[in-house]
Amino acid sequence: MAKDLKEGIITERAGQKVEVYLPDEKKSYRAIPLGKVRKKTKLYAGDRVRGRIVDPQTFAVEEVLERKNLLVRPPVANVDRVVIVQTIEHPPFQHFLLDNLLVVYDHLGLDTVIVFNKIDLLSEEGKKKLQYWENIYKSAGYDVLKVSAHTGEGIDRLKDYLKGQVCILAGPSGVGKSSILSALTGLKLRTQEVSEKTERGRHTTTGVKLSPFGEGSFVGDTPGFSRVEALQFMDKEEIRLHFPEFLRYKCKFSNCMHINEEGCGVKEALKRGEISCERYKSYLKMLHLHVDWLKDYCKEEEG
Ligand code: GDP
Ligand code: ZN
């Protein structure tokens, strides 16, 4: 790399306007991609670039580094983590929806973290529920954080957890995504109403903006999915690969769907209580299946 080339991250692209943030200068510039860059690729928020400061407002982009990923909704490159925001109460927790988000983001190759917000509002029963679900998701292998965007409880831990990462917020409306963005950055989320049917692959028309916060972290001001269905993204044979707890067990058949096959390690683990009934039921529901033997091991209603 030439000595005078500086590194930056693209924070916004809205039509012709491209903005780049230089961590060394702690300052944003208007980015002008040189011809050789323009010929190769369009720039996206999240792109890591190298170039030169040509005047106090302008940065000439000479090179775009290889992308680790490119998310479609919102359009952001090099996303390190999707922060999936949920609540236990107000609105009530829908674990099937969370399970679908976890499966779909894993399918897209993105790391996630589950953040339960509004812990300041929890009733005594709500606190028990939170503990119950936290155990289930932690045992399955997910990271779980608890915050209140209102009181600020847990926000520093979240900031610390997201250190140096580019992230976006996802989850149903009303859970506090916008409030968490404000707690992290002091800014507001751009709301985007999308109907359930058209969620898949929808492009945002307005440019997404990444905002710096904490220590070298960035968060997008446009949310990801609020609800998804796993089967809209993948075949039914793939879904089981995105339940991390299933992958710990061996089955007689390598293509075992963990339903009625003999020698199924996942079914045995469920019977021993090592795999959560709630998670297994979500798996069946994603496949639109029902099995009779389940009632012998799992209660009808839990949680
Ligand atoms: P979004 O739709 O996911 O972006 O949710 P918002 O950030 O708009 O929040 C929805 C509502 O919940 C708003 O009235 C917020 O003020 C409120 N809210 C968000 N976070 C919290 C929280 O941690 N505690 C409480 N009590 N209310 C919250
Ligand atoms: Zn199996």
mmCIF file of C-alpha atoms in Angstrom, residues 3-303:
data_model
loop_
_atom_site.group_PDB
_atom_site.id
_atom_site.type_symbol
_atom_site.label_atom_id
_atom_site.label_comp_id
_atom_site.label_asym_id
_atom_site.label_seq_id
_atom_site.Cartn_x
_atom_site.Cartn_y
_atom_site.Cartn_z
ATOM 1 C CA LYS A 3 2.426 5.393 2.066
ATOM 2 C CA ASP A 4 -0.014 8.213 1.648
ATOM 3 C CA LEU A 5 -3.092 6.027 1.102
ATOM 4 C CA LYS A 6 -5.554 6.201 3.963
ATOM 5 C CA GLU A 7 -8.182 3.655 4.950
ATOM 6 C CA GLY A 8 -11.836 4.468 5.344
ATOM 7 C CA ILE A 9 -15.280 2.920 5.519
ATOM 8 C CA ILE A 10 -18.158 3.971 3.300
ATOM 9 C CA THR A 11 -20.962 5.140 5.585
ATOM 10 C CA GLU A 12 -23.572 6.216 3.072
ATOM 11 C CA ARG A 13 -24.486 6.016 -0.538
ATOM 12 C CA ALA A 14 -27.585 7.931 -1.559
ATOM 13 C CA GLY A 15 -27.743 8.226 -5.331
ATOM 14 C CA GLN A 16 -24.579 9.979 -6.441
ATOM 15 C CA LYS A 17 -23.647 11.086 -2.954
ATOM 16 C CA VAL A 18 -21.132 8.813 -1.276
ATOM 17 C CA GLU A 19 -19.758 9.449 2.193
ATOM 18 C CA VAL A 20 -16.654 7.915 3.735
ATOM 19 C CA TYR A 21 -15.523 7.934 7.369
ATOM 20 C CA LEU A 22 -11.806 7.946 8.156
ATOM 21 C CA PRO A 23 -11.197 6.454 11.616
ATOM 22 C CA ASP A 24 -7.758 8.078 11.832
ATOM 23 C CA GLU A 25 -9.219 11.548 11.284
ATOM 24 C CA LYS A 26 -12.513 10.734 13.083
ATOM 25 C CA LYS A 27 -14.168 12.634 10.288
ATOM 26 C CA SER A 28 -16.440 12.099 7.274
ATOM 27 C CA TYR A 29 -15.646 13.165 3.710
ATOM 28 C CA ARG A 30 -17.459 13.180 0.422
ATOM 29 C CA ALA A 31 -16.084 10.159 -1.432
ATOM 30 C CA ILE A 32 -15.204 10.376 -5.110
ATOM 31 C CA PRO A 33 -14.477 6.955 -6.616
ATOM 32 C CA LEU A 34 -11.782 7.127 -9.277
ATOM 33 C CA GLY A 35 -12.520 5.750 -12.743
ATOM 34 C CA LYS A 36 -10.750 2.454 -12.102
ATOM 35 C CA VAL A 37 -12.911 1.906 -9.008
ATOM 36 C CA ARG A 38 -16.143 2.907 -10.770
ATOM 37 C CA LYS A 39 -15.429 0.466 -13.575
ATOM 38 C CA LYS A 40 -15.046 -2.417 -11.135
ATOM 39 C CA THR A 41 -17.876 -1.976 -8.669
ATOM 40 C CA LYS A 42 -20.563 0.167 -7.133
ATOM 41 C CA LEU A 43 -19.782 1.338 -3.631
ATOM 42 C CA TYR A 44 -21.947 0.206 -0.716
ATOM 43 C CA ALA A 45 -22.206 1.361 2.864
ATOM 44 C CA GLY A 46 -19.782 -0.841 4.789
ATOM 45 C CA ASP A 47 -17.214 -1.049 1.998
ATOM 46 C CA ARG A 48 -13.643 -0.708 3.221
ATOM 47 C CA VAL A 49 -11.684 1.580 0.926
ATOM 48 C CA ARG A 50 -8.257 3.149 0.464
ATOM 49 C CA GLY A 51 -7.577 6.531 -1.021
ATOM 50 C CA ARG A 52 -6.365 10.091 -0.564
ATOM 51 C CA ILE A 53 -7.694 13.210 1.072
ATOM 52 C CA VAL A 54 -7.751 15.755 -1.727
ATOM 53 C CA ASP A 55 -9.215 18.652 0.224
ATOM 54 C CA PRO A 56 -10.837 19.105 3.665
ATOM 55 C CA GLN A 57 -14.193 17.831 2.324
ATOM 56 C CA THR A 58 -13.139 15.306 -0.302
ATOM 57 C CA PHE A 59 -11.621 11.852 -0.367
ATOM 58 C CA ALA A 60 -10.614 10.151 -3.626
ATOM 59 C CA VAL A 61 -11.255 6.393 -3.470
ATOM 60 C CA GLU A 62 -8.487 4.452 -5.225
ATOM 61 C CA GLU A 63 -9.260 0.945 -4.069
ATOM 62 C CA VAL A 64 -12.145 -1.098 -2.619
ATOM 63 C CA LEU A 65 -11.098 -3.992 -0.407
ATOM 64 C CA GLU A 66 -12.655 -7.408 -0.898
ATOM 65 C CA ARG A 67 -16.095 -7.730 0.723
ATOM 66 C CA LYS A 68 -16.750 -10.420 3.309
ATOM 67 C CA ASN A 69 -20.481 -10.240 2.540
ATOM 68 C CA LEU A 70 -23.108 -7.964 1.023
ATOM 69 C CA LEU A 71 -26.504 -7.812 2.627
ATOM 70 C CA VAL A 72 -29.449 -6.908 0.415
ATOM 71 C CA ARG A 73 -31.796 -5.557 3.012
ATOM 72 C CA PRO A 74 -30.581 -3.113 4.085
ATOM 73 C CA PRO A 75 -27.810 -2.824 1.462
ATOM 74 C CA VAL A 76 -24.686 -2.979 3.628
ATOM 75 C CA ALA A 77 -21.355 -4.670 2.949
ATOM 76 C CA ASN A 78 -19.138 -6.389 5.514
ATOM 77 C CA VAL A 79 -21.825 -6.835 8.164
ATOM 78 C CA ASP A 80 -20.263 -8.428 11.238
ATOM 79 C CA ARG A 81 -23.427 -8.947 13.243
ATOM 80 C CA VAL A 82 -27.197 -8.739 13.153
ATOM 81 C CA VAL A 83 -28.609 -7.547 16.463
ATOM 82 C CA ILE A 84 -31.984 -9.304 16.734
ATOM 83 C CA VAL A 85 -34.098 -7.273 19.130
ATOM 84 C CA GLN A 86 -36.940 -8.945 21.015
ATOM 85 C CA THR A 87 -39.116 -8.271 24.043
ATOM 86 C CA ILE A 88 -40.705 -10.648 26.538
ATOM 87 C CA GLU A 89 -43.633 -8.300 27.214
ATOM 88 C CA HIS A 90 -44.869 -5.205 25.330
ATOM 89 C CA PRO A 91 -45.055 -6.675 22.719
ATOM 90 C CA PRO A 92 -45.251 -10.322 23.845
ATOM 91 C CA PHE A 93 -42.378 -12.587 22.837
ATOM 92 C CA GLN A 94 -42.920 -14.691 19.715
ATOM 93 C CA HIS A 95 -40.240 -17.331 19.816
ATOM 94 C CA PHE A 96 -41.192 -18.895 16.477
ATOM 95 C CA LEU A 97 -40.500 -15.567 14.816
ATOM 96 C CA LEU A 98 -37.116 -15.317 16.540
ATOM 97 C CA ASP A 99 -36.252 -18.891 15.514
ATOM 98 C CA ASN A 100 -37.027 -18.046 11.887
ATOM 99 C CA LEU A 101 -34.837 -14.926 12.013
ATOM 100 C CA LEU A 102 -31.979 -16.958 13.511
ATOM 101 C CA VAL A 103 -32.268 -19.617 10.803
ATOM 102 C CA VAL A 104 -32.488 -17.123 7.946
ATOM 103 C CA TYR A 105 -29.569 -14.953 9.085
ATOM 104 C CA ASP A 106 -27.444 -18.059 9.622
ATOM 105 C CA HIS A 107 -28.385 -19.158 6.092
ATOM 106 C CA LEU A 108 -27.215 -15.736 4.875
ATOM 107 C CA GLY A 109 -23.886 -16.346 6.638
ATOM 108 C CA LEU A 110 -24.306 -13.621 9.252
ATOM 109 C CA ASP A 111 -23.535 -13.789 12.955
ATOM 110 C CA THR A 112 -26.332 -12.766 15.291
ATOM 111 C CA VAL A 113 -26.896 -11.761 18.883
ATOM 112 C CA ILE A 114 -30.265 -11.888 20.645
ATOM 113 C CA VAL A 115 -31.043 -8.727 22.596
ATOM 114 C CA PHE A 116 -34.044 -8.696 24.928
ATOM 115 C CA ASN A 117 -35.093 -5.062 25.350
ATOM 116 C CA LYS A 118 -37.487 -3.309 27.775
ATOM 117 C CA ILE A 119 -36.285 -5.252 30.815
ATOM 118 C CA ASP A 120 -37.378 -2.210 32.861
ATOM 119 C CA LEU A 121 -41.031 -3.082 32.090
ATOM 120 C CA LEU A 122 -40.999 -6.730 33.168
ATOM 121 C CA SER A 123 -43.596 -8.044 35.624
ATOM 122 C CA GLU A 124 -42.598 -10.764 38.090
ATOM 123 C CA GLU A 125 -43.951 -13.326 35.663
ATOM 124 C CA GLY A 126 -42.111 -11.599 32.818
ATOM 125 C CA LYS A 127 -38.821 -11.899 34.693
ATOM 126 C CA LYS A 128 -39.346 -15.656 35.029
ATOM 127 C CA LYS A 129 -40.187 -15.915 31.348
ATOM 128 C CA LEU A 130 -37.056 -14.014 30.425
ATOM 129 C CA GLN A 131 -34.956 -16.399 32.503
ATOM 130 C CA TYR A 132 -36.694 -19.377 30.875
ATOM 131 C CA TRP A 133 -36.059 -18.201 27.313
ATOM 132 C CA GLU A 134 -32.570 -16.923 28.035
ATOM 133 C CA ASN A 135 -31.626 -20.434 29.213
ATOM 134 C CA ILE A 136 -33.089 -22.016 26.095
ATOM 135 C CA TYR A 137 -31.222 -19.761 23.670
ATOM 136 C CA LYS A 138 -27.948 -19.846 25.594
ATOM 137 C CA SER A 139 -28.059 -23.657 25.745
ATOM 138 C CA ALA A 140 -28.713 -23.722 22.004
ATOM 139 C CA GLY A 141 -25.453 -21.776 21.582
ATOM 140 C CA TYR A 142 -26.605 -18.190 21.039
ATOM 141 C CA ASP A 143 -25.356 -15.058 22.733
ATOM 142 C CA VAL A 144 -28.117 -13.332 24.681
ATOM 143 C CA LEU A 145 -28.004 -9.820 26.138
ATOM 144 C CA LYS A 146 -30.630 -7.978 28.170
ATOM 145 C CA VAL A 147 -31.076 -4.218 27.928
ATOM 146 C CA SER A 148 -33.368 -1.314 28.527
ATOM 147 C CA ALA A 149 -33.047 1.413 25.940
ATOM 148 C CA HIS A 150 -34.967 3.647 28.341
ATOM 149 C CA THR A 151 -32.957 3.290 31.549
ATOM 150 C CA GLY A 152 -29.715 2.507 29.702
ATOM 151 C CA GLU A 153 -29.259 -0.746 31.627
ATOM 152 C CA GLY A 154 -27.107 -3.187 29.658
ATOM 153 C CA ILE A 155 -26.334 -0.675 26.904
ATOM 154 C CA ASP A 156 -22.640 -0.392 27.823
ATOM 155 C CA ARG A 157 -22.329 -4.180 27.717
ATOM 156 C CA LEU A 158 -23.975 -4.216 24.304
ATOM 157 C CA LYS A 159 -21.565 -1.510 23.100
ATOM 158 C CA ASP A 160 -18.674 -3.509 24.420
ATOM 159 C CA TYR A 161 -19.987 -6.687 22.786
ATOM 160 C CA LEU A 162 -20.226 -4.893 19.425
ATOM 161 C CA LYS A 163 -16.759 -3.352 19.673
ATOM 162 C CA GLY A 164 -15.124 -2.876 16.263
ATOM 163 C CA GLN A 165 -18.101 -4.386 14.420
ATOM 164 C CA VAL A 166 -20.461 -3.266 11.680
ATOM 165 C CA CYS A 167 -23.982 -4.222 12.690
ATOM 166 C CA ILE A 168 -27.608 -3.792 11.796
ATOM 167 C CA LEU A 169 -30.734 -4.105 13.918
ATOM 168 C CA ALA A 170 -33.533 -6.536 13.104
ATOM 169 C CA GLY A 171 -36.727 -7.728 14.767
ATOM 170 C CA PRO A 172 -40.447 -6.959 14.888
ATOM 171 C CA SER A 173 -41.774 -3.442 15.094
ATOM 172 C CA GLY A 174 -42.331 -1.973 18.527
ATOM 173 C CA VAL A 175 -39.556 -3.912 20.284
ATOM 174 C CA GLY A 176 -37.327 -0.843 20.503
ATOM 175 C CA LYS A 177 -34.867 -1.044 17.604
ATOM 176 C CA SER A 178 -35.029 2.696 17.059
ATOM 177 C CA SER A 179 -34.644 3.346 20.780
ATOM 178 C CA ILE A 180 -31.575 1.085 20.942
ATOM 179 C CA LEU A 181 -30.049 2.869 17.955
ATOM 180 C CA SER A 182 -30.564 6.164 19.803
ATOM 181 C CA ALA A 183 -29.072 4.718 22.981
ATOM 182 C CA LEU A 184 -26.002 3.584 21.021
ATOM 183 C CA THR A 185 -25.473 6.598 18.783
ATOM 184 C CA GLY A 186 -27.824 9.411 19.767
ATOM 185 C CA LEU A 187 -29.537 9.120 16.365
ATOM 186 C CA LYS A 188 -32.905 7.849 15.147
ATOM 187 C CA LEU A 189 -33.777 4.813 13.064
ATOM 188 C CA ARG A 190 -35.295 5.300 9.671
ATOM 189 C CA THR A 191 -38.577 3.449 9.841
ATOM 190 C CA GLN A 192 -39.539 1.339 6.946
ATOM 191 C CA GLU A 193 -42.931 -0.309 6.779
ATOM 192 C CA VAL A 194 -42.778 -3.485 4.769
ATOM 193 C CA SER A 195 -45.565 -5.995 4.354
ATOM 194 C CA GLU A 196 -44.894 -9.559 5.355
ATOM 195 C CA LYS A 197 -45.308 -10.862 1.814
ATOM 196 C CA THR A 198 -42.753 -8.626 0.168
ATOM 197 C CA GLU A 199 -40.021 -8.867 2.804
ATOM 198 C CA ARG A 200 -37.801 -11.225 0.912
ATOM 199 C CA GLY A 201 -35.131 -9.522 -1.125
ATOM 200 C CA ARG A 202 -36.670 -6.116 -0.922
ATOM 201 C CA HIS A 203 -34.256 -3.282 -1.655
ATOM 202 C CA THR A 204 -34.415 -0.058 0.235
ATOM 203 C CA THR A 205 -34.760 2.904 -2.061
ATOM 204 C CA THR A 206 -33.238 5.423 0.292
ATOM 205 C CA GLY A 207 -29.577 4.964 1.110
ATOM 206 C CA VAL A 208 -28.742 3.331 4.383
ATOM 207 C CA LYS A 209 -26.451 5.302 6.645
ATOM 208 C CA LEU A 210 -23.907 3.732 8.977
ATOM 209 C CA SER A 211 -23.252 5.685 12.154
ATOM 210 C CA PRO A 212 -20.082 5.305 14.176
ATOM 211 C CA PHE A 213 -20.422 4.566 17.900
ATOM 212 C CA GLY A 214 -18.430 3.121 20.791
ATOM 213 C CA GLU A 215 -14.979 1.865 19.911
ATOM 214 C CA GLY A 216 -14.762 1.469 16.158
ATOM 215 C CA SER A 217 -18.329 0.186 15.756
ATOM 216 C CA PHE A 218 -20.935 1.144 13.154
ATOM 217 C CA VAL A 219 -24.669 0.576 13.057
ATOM 218 C CA GLY A 220 -27.047 0.940 10.093
ATOM 219 C CA ASP A 221 -30.016 3.297 10.408
ATOM 220 C CA THR A 222 -32.299 0.974 8.417
ATOM 221 C CA PRO A 223 -33.576 -2.216 10.025
ATOM 222 C CA GLY A 224 -33.248 -5.712 8.622
ATOM 223 C CA PHE A 225 -36.060 -8.261 8.603
ATOM 224 C CA SER A 226 -38.890 -7.920 11.079
ATOM 225 C CA ARG A 227 -40.319 -11.348 10.318
ATOM 226 C CA VAL A 228 -39.344 -14.071 7.898
ATOM 227 C CA GLU A 229 -40.183 -17.662 7.096
ATOM 228 C CA ALA A 230 -37.282 -20.054 6.725
ATOM 229 C CA LEU A 231 -38.895 -21.943 3.825
ATOM 230 C CA GLN A 232 -38.981 -18.774 1.715
ATOM 231 C CA PHE A 233 -35.188 -18.787 1.756
ATOM 232 C CA MET A 234 -34.165 -22.447 1.652
ATOM 233 C CA ASP A 235 -35.253 -26.024 1.045
ATOM 234 C CA LYS A 236 -36.704 -28.009 3.902
ATOM 235 C CA GLU A 237 -33.557 -30.180 3.974
ATOM 236 C CA GLU A 238 -31.422 -27.167 4.823
ATOM 237 C CA ILE A 239 -33.322 -25.843 7.832
ATOM 238 C CA ARG A 240 -31.903 -28.421 10.277
ATOM 239 C CA LEU A 241 -28.380 -27.177 9.495
ATOM 240 C CA HIS A 242 -29.235 -23.795 11.021
ATOM 241 C CA PHE A 243 -30.219 -25.163 14.442
ATOM 242 C CA PRO A 244 -26.750 -25.117 16.051
ATOM 243 C CA GLU A 245 -27.771 -27.439 18.891
ATOM 244 C CA PHE A 246 -28.772 -30.193 16.419
ATOM 245 C CA LEU A 247 -25.268 -30.183 14.944
ATOM 246 C CA ARG A 248 -23.805 -31.472 18.211
ATOM 247 C CA TYR A 249 -25.404 -34.889 17.716
ATOM 248 C CA LYS A 250 -24.691 -37.753 15.353
ATOM 249 C CA CYS A 251 -27.423 -39.658 13.559
ATOM 250 C CA LYS A 252 -27.289 -43.053 11.852
ATOM 251 C CA PHE A 253 -28.085 -41.402 8.521
ATOM 252 C CA SER A 254 -26.117 -38.332 7.511
ATOM 253 C CA ASN A 255 -29.180 -36.892 5.763
ATOM 254 C CA CYS A 256 -31.380 -37.507 8.841
ATOM 255 C CA MET A 257 -34.183 -34.948 9.120
ATOM 256 C CA HIS A 258 -34.563 -35.752 12.852
ATOM 257 C CA ILE A 259 -38.231 -36.666 12.518
ATOM 258 C CA ASN A 260 -38.971 -40.398 12.569
ATOM 259 C CA GLU A 261 -35.685 -41.946 11.440
ATOM 260 C CA GLU A 262 -34.060 -44.700 13.473
ATOM 261 C CA GLY A 263 -30.798 -43.920 15.235
ATOM 262 C CA CYS A 264 -31.519 -40.194 15.380
ATOM 263 C CA GLY A 265 -29.162 -38.498 17.843
ATOM 264 C CA VAL A 266 -31.234 -35.322 17.891
ATOM 265 C CA LYS A 267 -34.403 -37.177 18.899
ATOM 266 C CA GLU A 268 -32.462 -38.989 21.644
ATOM 267 C CA ALA A 269 -31.071 -35.675 22.891
ATOM 268 C CA LEU A 270 -34.584 -34.220 22.957
ATOM 269 C CA LYS A 271 -35.808 -37.194 24.999
ATOM 270 C CA ARG A 272 -32.977 -36.650 27.481
ATOM 271 C CA GLY A 273 -33.946 -32.978 27.704
ATOM 272 C CA GLU A 274 -30.720 -31.744 26.134
ATOM 273 C CA ILE A 275 -32.548 -30.155 23.233
ATOM 274 C CA SER A 276 -35.375 -27.792 24.099
ATOM 275 C CA CYS A 277 -38.903 -28.863 23.209
ATOM 276 C CA GLU A 278 -39.668 -25.273 22.198
ATOM 277 C CA ARG A 279 -36.826 -25.204 19.709
ATOM 278 C CA TYR A 280 -37.652 -28.628 18.309
ATOM 279 C CA LYS A 281 -41.312 -27.626 17.957
ATOM 280 C CA SER A 282 -40.229 -24.543 16.019
ATOM 281 C CA TYR A 283 -38.210 -26.769 13.721
ATOM 282 C CA LEU A 284 -41.264 -28.958 13.013
ATOM 283 C CA LYS A 285 -43.428 -25.881 12.509
ATOM 284 C CA MET A 286 -40.972 -24.490 9.954
ATOM 285 C CA LEU A 287 -41.346 -27.763 8.055
ATOM 286 C CA HIS A 288 -45.151 -27.696 8.533
ATOM 287 C CA LEU A 289 -44.904 -31.093 10.229
ATOM 288 C CA HIS A 290 -46.447 -32.738 13.256
ATOM 289 C CA VAL A 291 -45.204 -35.875 15.026
ATOM 290 C CA ASP A 292 -47.258 -37.977 17.424
ATOM 291 C CA TRP A 293 -44.404 -39.134 19.638
ATOM 292 C CA LEU A 294 -43.607 -35.554 20.719
ATOM 293 C CA LYS A 295 -46.419 -35.416 23.300
ATOM 294 C CA ASP A 296 -44.690 -38.190 25.281
ATOM 295 C CA TYR A 297 -41.658 -35.986 25.855
ATOM 296 C CA CYS A 298 -42.885 -32.400 25.605
ATOM 297 C CA LYS A 299 -45.698 -30.624 27.387
ATOM 298 C CA GLU A 300 -48.331 -29.026 25.180
ATOM 299 C CA GLU A 301 -47.621 -25.490 26.326
ATOM 300 C CA GLU A 302 -44.443 -24.222 27.893
ATOM 301 C CA GLY A 303 -42.946 -20.842 28.502
#
